[in-house]
PDB file of N, CA and C in Angstrom:
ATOM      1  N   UNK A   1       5.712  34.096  28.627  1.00 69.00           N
ATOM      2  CA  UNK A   1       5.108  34.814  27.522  1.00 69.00           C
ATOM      3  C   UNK A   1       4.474  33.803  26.571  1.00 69.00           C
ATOM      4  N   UNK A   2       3.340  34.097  26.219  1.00 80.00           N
ATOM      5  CA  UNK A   2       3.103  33.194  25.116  1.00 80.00           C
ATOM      6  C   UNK A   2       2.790  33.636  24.011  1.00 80.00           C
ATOM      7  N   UNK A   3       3.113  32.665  22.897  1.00 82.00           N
ATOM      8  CA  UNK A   3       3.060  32.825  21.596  1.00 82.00           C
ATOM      9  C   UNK A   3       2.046  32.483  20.855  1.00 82.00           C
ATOM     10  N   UNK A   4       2.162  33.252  20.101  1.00 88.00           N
ATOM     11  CA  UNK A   4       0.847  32.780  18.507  1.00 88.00           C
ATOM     12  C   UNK A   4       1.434  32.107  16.853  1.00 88.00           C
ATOM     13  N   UNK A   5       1.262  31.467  16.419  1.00 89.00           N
ATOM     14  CA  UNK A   5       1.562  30.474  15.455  1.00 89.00           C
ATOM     15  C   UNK A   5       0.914  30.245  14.444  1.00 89.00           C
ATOM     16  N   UNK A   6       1.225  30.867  13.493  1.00 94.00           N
ATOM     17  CA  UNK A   6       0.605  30.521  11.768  1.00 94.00           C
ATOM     18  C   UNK A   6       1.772  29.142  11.407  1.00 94.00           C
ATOM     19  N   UNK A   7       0.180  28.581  10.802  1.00 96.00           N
ATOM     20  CA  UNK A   7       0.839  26.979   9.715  1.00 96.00           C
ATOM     21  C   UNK A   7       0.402  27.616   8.646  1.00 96.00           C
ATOM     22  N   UNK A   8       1.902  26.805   7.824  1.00 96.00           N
ATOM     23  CA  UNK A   8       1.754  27.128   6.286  1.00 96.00           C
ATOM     24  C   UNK A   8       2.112  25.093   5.814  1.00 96.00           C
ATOM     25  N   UNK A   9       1.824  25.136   4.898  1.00 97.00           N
ATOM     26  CA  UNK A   9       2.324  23.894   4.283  1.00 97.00           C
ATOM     27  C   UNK A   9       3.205  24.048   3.097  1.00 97.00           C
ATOM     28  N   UNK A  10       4.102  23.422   2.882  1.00 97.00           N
ATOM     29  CA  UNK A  10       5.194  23.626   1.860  1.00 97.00           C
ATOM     30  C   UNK A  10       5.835  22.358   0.901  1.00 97.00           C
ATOM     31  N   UNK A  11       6.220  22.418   0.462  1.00 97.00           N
ATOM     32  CA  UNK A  11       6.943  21.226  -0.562  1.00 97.00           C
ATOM     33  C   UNK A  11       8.260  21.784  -1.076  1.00 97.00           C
ATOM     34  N   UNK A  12       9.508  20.825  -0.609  1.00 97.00           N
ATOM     35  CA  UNK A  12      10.695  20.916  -0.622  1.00 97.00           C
ATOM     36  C   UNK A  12      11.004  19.574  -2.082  1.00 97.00           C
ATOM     37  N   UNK A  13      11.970  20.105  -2.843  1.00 97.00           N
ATOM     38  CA  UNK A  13      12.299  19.142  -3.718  1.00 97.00           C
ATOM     39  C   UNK A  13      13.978  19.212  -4.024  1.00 97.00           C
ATOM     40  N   UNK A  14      14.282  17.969  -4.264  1.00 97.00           N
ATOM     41  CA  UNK A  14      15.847  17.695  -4.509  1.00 97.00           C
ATOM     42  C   UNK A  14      16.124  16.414  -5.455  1.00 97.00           C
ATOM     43  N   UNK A  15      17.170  16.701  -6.254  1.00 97.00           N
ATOM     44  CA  UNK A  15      17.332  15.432  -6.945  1.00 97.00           C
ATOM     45  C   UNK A  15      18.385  14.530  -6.025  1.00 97.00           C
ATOM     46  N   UNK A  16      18.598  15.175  -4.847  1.00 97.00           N
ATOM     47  CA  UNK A  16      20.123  14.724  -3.611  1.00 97.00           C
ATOM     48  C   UNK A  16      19.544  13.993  -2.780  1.00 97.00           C
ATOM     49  N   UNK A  17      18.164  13.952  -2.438  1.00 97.00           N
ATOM     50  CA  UNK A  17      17.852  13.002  -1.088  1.00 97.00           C
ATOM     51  C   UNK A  17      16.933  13.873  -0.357  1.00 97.00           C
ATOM     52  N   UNK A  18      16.027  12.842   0.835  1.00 98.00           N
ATOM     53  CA  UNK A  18      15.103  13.575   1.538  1.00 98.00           C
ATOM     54  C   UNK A  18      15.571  14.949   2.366  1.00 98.00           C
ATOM     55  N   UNK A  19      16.850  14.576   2.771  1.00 98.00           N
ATOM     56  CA  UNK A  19      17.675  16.040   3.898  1.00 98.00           C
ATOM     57  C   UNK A  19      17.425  17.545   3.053  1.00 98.00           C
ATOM     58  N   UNK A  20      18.180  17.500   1.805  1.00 98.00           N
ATOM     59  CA  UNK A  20      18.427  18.197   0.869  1.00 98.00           C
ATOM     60  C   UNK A  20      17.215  18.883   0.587  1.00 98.00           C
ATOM     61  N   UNK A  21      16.026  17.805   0.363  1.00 98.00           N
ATOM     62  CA  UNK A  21      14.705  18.568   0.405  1.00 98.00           C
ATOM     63  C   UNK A  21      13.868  19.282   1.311  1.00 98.00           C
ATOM     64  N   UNK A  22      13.845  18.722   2.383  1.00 98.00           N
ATOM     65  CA  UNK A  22      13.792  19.498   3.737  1.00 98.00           C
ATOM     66  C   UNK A  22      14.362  20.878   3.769  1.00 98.00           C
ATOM     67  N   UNK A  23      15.858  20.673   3.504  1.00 98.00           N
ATOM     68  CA  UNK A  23      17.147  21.484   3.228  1.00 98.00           C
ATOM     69  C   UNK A  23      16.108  22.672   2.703  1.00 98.00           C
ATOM     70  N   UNK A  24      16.182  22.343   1.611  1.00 97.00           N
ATOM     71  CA  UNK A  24      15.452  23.536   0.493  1.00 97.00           C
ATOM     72  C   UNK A  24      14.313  24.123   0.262  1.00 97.00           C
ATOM     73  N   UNK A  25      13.479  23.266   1.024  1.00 97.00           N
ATOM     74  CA  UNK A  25      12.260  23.653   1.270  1.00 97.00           C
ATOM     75  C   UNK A  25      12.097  24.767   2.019  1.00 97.00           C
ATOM     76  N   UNK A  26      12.665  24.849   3.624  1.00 97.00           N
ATOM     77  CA  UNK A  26      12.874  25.616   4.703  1.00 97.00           C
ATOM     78  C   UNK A  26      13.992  26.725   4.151  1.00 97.00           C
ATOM     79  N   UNK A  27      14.583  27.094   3.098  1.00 97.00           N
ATOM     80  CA  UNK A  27      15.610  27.733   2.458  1.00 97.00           C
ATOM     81  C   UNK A  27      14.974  28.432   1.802  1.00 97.00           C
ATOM     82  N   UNK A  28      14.172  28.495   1.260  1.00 97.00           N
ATOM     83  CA  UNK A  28      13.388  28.954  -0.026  1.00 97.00           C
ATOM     84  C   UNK A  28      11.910  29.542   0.721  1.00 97.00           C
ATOM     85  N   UNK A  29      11.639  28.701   1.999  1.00 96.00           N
ATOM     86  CA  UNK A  29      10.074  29.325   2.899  1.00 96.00           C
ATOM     87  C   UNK A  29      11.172  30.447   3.932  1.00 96.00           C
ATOM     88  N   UNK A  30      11.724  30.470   4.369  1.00 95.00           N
ATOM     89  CA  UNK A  30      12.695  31.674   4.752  1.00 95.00           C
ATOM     90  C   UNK A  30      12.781  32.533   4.224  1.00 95.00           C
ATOM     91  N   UNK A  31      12.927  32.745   3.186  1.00 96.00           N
ATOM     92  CA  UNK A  31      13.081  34.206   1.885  1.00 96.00           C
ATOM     93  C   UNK A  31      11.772  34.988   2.196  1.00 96.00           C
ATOM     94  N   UNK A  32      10.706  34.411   2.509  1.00 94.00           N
ATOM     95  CA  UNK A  32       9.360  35.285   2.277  1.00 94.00           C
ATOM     96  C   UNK A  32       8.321  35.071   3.842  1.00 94.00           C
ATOM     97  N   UNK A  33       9.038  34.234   4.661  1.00 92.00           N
ATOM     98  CA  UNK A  33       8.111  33.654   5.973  1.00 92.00           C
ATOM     99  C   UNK A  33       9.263  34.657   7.402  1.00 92.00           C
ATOM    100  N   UNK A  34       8.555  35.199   7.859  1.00 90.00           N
ATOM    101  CA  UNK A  34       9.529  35.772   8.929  1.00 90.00           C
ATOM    102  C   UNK A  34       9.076  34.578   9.917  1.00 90.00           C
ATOM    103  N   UNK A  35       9.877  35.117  11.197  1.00 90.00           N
ATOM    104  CA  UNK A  35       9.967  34.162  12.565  1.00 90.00           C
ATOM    105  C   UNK A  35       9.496  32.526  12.160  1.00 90.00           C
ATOM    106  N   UNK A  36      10.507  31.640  11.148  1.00 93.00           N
ATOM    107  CA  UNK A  36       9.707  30.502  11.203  1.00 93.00           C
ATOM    108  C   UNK A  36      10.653  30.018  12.314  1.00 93.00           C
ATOM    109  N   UNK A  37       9.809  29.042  13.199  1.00 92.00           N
ATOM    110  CA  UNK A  37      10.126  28.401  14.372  1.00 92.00           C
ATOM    111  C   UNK A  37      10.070  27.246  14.397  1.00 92.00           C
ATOM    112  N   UNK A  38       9.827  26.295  13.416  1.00 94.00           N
ATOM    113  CA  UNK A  38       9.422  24.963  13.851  1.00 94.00           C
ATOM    114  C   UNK A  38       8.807  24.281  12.552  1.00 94.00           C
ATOM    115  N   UNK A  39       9.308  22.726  12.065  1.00 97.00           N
ATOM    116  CA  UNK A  39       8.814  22.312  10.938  1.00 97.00           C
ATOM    117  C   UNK A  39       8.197  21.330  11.115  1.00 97.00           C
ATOM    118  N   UNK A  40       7.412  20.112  10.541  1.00 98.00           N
ATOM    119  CA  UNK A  40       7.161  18.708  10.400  1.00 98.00           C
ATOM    120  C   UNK A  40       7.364  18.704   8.979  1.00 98.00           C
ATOM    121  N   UNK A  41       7.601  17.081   8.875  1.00 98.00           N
ATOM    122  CA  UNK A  41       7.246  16.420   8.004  1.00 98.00           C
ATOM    123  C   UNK A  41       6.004  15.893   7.300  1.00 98.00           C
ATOM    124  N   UNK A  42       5.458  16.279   6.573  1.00 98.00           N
ATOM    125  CA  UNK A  42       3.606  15.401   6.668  1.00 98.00           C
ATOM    126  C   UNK A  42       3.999  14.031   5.847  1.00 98.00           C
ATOM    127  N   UNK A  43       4.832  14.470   4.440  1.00 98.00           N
ATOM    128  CA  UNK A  43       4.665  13.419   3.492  1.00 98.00           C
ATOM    129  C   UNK A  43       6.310  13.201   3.077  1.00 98.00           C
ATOM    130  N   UNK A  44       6.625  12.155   2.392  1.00 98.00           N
ATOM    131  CA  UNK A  44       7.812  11.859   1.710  1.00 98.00           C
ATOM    132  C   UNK A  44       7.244  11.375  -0.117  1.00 98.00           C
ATOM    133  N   UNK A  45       7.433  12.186  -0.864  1.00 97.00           N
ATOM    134  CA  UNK A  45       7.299  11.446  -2.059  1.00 97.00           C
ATOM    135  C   UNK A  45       8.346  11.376  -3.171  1.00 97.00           C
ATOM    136  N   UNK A  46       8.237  10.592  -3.753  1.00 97.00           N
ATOM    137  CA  UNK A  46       9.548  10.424  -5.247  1.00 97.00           C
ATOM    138  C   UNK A  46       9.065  10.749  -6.501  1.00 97.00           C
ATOM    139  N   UNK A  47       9.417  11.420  -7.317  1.00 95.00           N
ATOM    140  CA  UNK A  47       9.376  11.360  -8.700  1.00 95.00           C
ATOM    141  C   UNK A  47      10.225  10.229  -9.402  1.00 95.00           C
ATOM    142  N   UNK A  48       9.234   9.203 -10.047  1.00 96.00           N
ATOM    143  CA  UNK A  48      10.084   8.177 -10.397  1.00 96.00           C
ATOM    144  C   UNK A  48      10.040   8.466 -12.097  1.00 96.00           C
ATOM    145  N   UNK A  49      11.232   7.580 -12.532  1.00 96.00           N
ATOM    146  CA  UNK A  49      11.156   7.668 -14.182  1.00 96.00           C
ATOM    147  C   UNK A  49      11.408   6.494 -14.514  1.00 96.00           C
ATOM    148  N   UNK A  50      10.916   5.474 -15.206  1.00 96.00           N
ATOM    149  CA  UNK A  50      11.537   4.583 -15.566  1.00 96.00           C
ATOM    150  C   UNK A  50      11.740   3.414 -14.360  1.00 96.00           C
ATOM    151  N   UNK A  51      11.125   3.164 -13.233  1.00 95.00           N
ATOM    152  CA  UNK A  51      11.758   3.054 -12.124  1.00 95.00           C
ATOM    153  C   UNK A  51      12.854   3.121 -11.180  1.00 95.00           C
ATOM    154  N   UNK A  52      12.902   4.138 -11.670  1.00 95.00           N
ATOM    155  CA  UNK A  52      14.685   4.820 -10.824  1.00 95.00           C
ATOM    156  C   UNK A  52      13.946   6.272 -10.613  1.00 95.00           C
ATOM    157  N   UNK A  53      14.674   6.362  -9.483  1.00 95.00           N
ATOM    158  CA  UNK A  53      13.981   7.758  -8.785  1.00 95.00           C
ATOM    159  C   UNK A  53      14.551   8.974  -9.376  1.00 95.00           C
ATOM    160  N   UNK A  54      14.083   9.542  -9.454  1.00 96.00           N
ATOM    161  CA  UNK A  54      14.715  11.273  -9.931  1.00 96.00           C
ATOM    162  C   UNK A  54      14.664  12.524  -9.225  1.00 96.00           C
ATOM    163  N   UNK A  55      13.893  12.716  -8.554  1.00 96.00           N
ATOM    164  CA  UNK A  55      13.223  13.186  -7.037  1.00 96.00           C
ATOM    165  C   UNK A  55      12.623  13.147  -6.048  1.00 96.00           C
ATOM    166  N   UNK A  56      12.998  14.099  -4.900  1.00 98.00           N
ATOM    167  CA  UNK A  56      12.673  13.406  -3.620  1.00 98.00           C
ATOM    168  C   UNK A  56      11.947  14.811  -3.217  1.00 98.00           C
ATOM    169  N   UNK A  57      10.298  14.395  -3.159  1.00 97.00           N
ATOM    170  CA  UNK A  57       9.990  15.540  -2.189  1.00 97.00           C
ATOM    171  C   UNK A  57       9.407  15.161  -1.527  1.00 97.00           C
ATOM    172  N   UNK A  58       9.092  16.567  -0.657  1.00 98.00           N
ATOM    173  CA  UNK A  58       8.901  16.447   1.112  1.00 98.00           C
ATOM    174  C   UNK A  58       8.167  17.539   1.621  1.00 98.00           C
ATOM    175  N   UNK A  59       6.756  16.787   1.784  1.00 98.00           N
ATOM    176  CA  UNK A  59       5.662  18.031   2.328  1.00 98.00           C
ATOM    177  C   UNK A  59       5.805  18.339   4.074  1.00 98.00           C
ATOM    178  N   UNK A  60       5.789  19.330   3.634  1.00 98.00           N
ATOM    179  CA  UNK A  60       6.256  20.049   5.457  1.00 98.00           C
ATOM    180  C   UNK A  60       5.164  20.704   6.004  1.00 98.00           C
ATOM    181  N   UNK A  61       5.014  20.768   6.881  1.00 98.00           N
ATOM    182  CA  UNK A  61       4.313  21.821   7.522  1.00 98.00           C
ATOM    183  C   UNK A  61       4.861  23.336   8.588  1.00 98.00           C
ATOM    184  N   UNK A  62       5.275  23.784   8.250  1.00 97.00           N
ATOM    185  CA  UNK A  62       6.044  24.978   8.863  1.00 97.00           C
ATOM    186  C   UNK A  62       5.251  26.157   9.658  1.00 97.00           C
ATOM    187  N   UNK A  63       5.435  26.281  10.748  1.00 96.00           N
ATOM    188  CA  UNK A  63       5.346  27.260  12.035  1.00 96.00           C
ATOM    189  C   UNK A  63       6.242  28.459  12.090  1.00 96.00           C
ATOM    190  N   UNK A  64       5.255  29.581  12.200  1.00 92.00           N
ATOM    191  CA  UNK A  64       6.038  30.617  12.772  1.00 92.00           C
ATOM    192  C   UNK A  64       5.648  31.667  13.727  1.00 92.00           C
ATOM    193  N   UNK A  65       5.997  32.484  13.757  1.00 91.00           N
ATOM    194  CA  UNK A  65       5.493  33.393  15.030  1.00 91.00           C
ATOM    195  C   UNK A  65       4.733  34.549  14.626  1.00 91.00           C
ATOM    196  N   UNK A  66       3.813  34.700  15.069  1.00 88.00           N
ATOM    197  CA  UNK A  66       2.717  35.999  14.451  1.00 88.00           C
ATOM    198  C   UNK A  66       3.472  37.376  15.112  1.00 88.00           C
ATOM    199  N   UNK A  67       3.671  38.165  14.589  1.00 81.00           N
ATOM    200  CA  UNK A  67       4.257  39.527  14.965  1.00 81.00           C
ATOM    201  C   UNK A  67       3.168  40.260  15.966  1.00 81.00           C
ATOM    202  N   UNK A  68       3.879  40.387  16.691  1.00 73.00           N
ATOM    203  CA  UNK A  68       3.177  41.135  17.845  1.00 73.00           C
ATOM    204  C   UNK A  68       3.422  43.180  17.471  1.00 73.00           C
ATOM    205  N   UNK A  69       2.358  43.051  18.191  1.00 65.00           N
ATOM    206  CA  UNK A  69       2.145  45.070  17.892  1.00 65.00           C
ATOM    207  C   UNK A  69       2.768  45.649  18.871  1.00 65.00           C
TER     208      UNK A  69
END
């Protein structure tokens, strides 16, 4: 059988680390994205202050499955 696949792009943020953001990103694109199937990573970035980091985000790219009729 084959499938059909919408990309969305997303941004995950955490003050805990890159996982956490990932974590939350895909947590929060779940609430409103049915059949997601599959993520990447595109980007890793930090919110720095002062030079000490304060956040960690993480641009994704997320896959899911187009609903069939």
């Amino acid at each position: 059988m084959a499938n059909t696949y919408r990309v969305t792009e997303i941004v995950g943020s955490s003050p805990e680390g890159v996982d956490a953001a990932i974590r939350s990103g895909i947590s929060d694109a779940s609430k409103t994205l049915r059949n997601l199937d599959w993520a990447e990573v595109t980007q890793i970035r930090l919110h720095l202050d002062e030079g000490s980091v304060q956040h960690f985000q993480v641009g994704l790219k997320v896959g899911f499955k187009v609903d069939e009729e």
